[in-house]
mmCIF file of C-alpha atoms in Angstrom:
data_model
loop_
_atom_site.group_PDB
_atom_site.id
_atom_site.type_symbol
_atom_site.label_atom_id
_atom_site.label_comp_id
_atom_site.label_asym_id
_atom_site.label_seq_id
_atom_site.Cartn_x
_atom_site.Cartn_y
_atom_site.Cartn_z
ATOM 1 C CA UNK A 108 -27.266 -330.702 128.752
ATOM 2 C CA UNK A 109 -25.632 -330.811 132.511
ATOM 3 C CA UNK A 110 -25.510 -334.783 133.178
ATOM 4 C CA UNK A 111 -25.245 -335.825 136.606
ATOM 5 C CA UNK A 112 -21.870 -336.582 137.827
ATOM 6 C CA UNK A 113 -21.403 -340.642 137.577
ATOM 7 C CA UNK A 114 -24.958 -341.266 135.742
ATOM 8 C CA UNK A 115 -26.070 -340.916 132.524
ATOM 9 C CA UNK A 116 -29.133 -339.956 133.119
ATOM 10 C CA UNK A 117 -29.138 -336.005 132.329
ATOM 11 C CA UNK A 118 -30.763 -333.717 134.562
ATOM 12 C CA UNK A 119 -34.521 -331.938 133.509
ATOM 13 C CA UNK A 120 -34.821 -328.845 132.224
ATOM 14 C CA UNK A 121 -36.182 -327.910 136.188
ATOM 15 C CA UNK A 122 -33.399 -328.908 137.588
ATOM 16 C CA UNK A 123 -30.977 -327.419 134.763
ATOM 17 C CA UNK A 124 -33.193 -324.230 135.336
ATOM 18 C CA UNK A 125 -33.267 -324.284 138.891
ATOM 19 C CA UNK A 126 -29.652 -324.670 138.968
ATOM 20 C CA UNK A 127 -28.539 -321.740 136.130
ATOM 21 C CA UNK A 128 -31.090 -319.562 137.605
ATOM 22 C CA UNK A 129 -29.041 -318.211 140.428
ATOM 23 C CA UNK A 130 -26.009 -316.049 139.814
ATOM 24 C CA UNK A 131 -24.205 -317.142 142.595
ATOM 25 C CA UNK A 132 -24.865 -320.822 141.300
ATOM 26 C CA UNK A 133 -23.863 -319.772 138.203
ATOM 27 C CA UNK A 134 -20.566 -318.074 139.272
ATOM 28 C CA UNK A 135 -19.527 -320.719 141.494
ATOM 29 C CA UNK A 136 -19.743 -323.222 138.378
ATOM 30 C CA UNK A 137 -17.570 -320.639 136.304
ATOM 31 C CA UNK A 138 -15.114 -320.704 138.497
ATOM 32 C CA UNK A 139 -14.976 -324.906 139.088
ATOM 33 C CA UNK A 140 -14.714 -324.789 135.690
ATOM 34 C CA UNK A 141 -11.423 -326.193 135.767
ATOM 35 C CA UNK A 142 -12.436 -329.077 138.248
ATOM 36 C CA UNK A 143 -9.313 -328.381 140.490
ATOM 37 C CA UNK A 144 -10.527 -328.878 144.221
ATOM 38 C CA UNK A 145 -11.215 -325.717 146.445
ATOM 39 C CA UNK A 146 -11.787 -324.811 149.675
ATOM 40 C CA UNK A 147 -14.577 -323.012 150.570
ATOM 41 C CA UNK A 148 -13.064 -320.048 152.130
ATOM 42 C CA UNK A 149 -11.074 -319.328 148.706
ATOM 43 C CA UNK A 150 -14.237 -320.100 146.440
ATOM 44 C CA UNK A 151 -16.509 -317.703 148.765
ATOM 45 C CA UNK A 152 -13.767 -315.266 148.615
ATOM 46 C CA UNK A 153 -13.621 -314.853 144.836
ATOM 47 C CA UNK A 154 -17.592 -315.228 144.941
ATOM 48 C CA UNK A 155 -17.997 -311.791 146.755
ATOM 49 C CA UNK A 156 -15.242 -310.224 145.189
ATOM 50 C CA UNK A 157 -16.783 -310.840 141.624
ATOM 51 C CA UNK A 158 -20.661 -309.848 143.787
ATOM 52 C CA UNK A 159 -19.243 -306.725 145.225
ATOM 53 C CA UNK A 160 -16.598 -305.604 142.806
ATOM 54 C CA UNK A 161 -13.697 -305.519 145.760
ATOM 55 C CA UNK A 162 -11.111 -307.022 145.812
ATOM 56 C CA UNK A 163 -11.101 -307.853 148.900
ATOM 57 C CA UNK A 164 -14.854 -307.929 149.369
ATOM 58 C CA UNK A 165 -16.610 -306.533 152.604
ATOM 59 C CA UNK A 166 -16.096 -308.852 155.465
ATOM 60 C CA UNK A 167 -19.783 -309.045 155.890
ATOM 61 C CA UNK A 168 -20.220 -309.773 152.419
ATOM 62 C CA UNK A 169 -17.301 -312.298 152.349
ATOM 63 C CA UNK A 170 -19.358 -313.959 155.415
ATOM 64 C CA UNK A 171 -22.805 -313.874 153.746
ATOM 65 C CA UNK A 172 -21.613 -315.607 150.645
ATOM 66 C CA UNK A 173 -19.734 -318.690 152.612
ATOM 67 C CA UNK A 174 -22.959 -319.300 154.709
ATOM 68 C CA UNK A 175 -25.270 -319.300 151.605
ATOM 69 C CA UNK A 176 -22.311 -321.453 149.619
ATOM 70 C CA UNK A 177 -22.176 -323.713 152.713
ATOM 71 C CA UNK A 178 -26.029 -323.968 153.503
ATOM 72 C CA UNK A 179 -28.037 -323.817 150.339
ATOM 73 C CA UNK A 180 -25.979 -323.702 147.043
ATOM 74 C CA UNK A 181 -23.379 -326.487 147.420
ATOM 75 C CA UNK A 182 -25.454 -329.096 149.367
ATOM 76 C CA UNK A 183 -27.860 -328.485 146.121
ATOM 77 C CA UNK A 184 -25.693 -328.794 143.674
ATOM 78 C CA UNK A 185 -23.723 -332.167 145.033
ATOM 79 C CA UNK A 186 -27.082 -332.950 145.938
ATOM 80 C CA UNK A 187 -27.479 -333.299 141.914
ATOM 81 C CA UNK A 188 -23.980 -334.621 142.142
ATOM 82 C CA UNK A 189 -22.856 -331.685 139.499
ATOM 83 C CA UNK A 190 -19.876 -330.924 142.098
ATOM 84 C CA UNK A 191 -18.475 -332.774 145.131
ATOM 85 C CA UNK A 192 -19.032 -330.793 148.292
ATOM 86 C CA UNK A 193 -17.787 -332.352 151.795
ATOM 87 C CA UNK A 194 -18.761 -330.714 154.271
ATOM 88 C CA UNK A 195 -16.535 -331.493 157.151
ATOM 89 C CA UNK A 196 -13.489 -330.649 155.197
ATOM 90 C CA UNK A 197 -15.582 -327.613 153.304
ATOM 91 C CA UNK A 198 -13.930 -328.731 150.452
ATOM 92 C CA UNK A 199 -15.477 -328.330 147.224
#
């Protein structure tokens, strides 16, 4: 069960849903998996790559996936404090 970040209080089965739900969620938390910081730009990157099967993804894919990791899936998951997401620095 996915325990939020500094708490142990684990999250609901909503919230674990919620959050596994979405494969772009999903792949973004396969590729923190080693909890080494990244930047936004990189993450979104390798996001779109893995979405589009490019390498490197279509510009206006590249751009779709950092404006849906920037505006809905990070805020949401260090909203849940899962991951750390500033976003001044857009580091993640």
């Amino acid at each position: 069960m996915l325990k939020q970040r500094g708490s142990n209080e684990p999250l609901d089965r909503a919230e674990i849903h919620d959050v596994l739900s979405n494969d772009r969620r999903w792949r973004v938390l396969e590729l923190l998996s080693d909890e080494e910081p990244r930047d936004l730009r990189s993450l979104a990157n390798d996001v779109a790559a893995a979405e589009s099967g490019e390498s490197p993804a279509p510009r206006q894919v590249r751009q779709s996936v950092y404006v849906t990791l920037h505006q809905n899936h990070l805020p949401k998951l260090d909203s849940l404090d899962i991951v750390k997401y500033d976003d001044t620095s857009k580091m993640v």
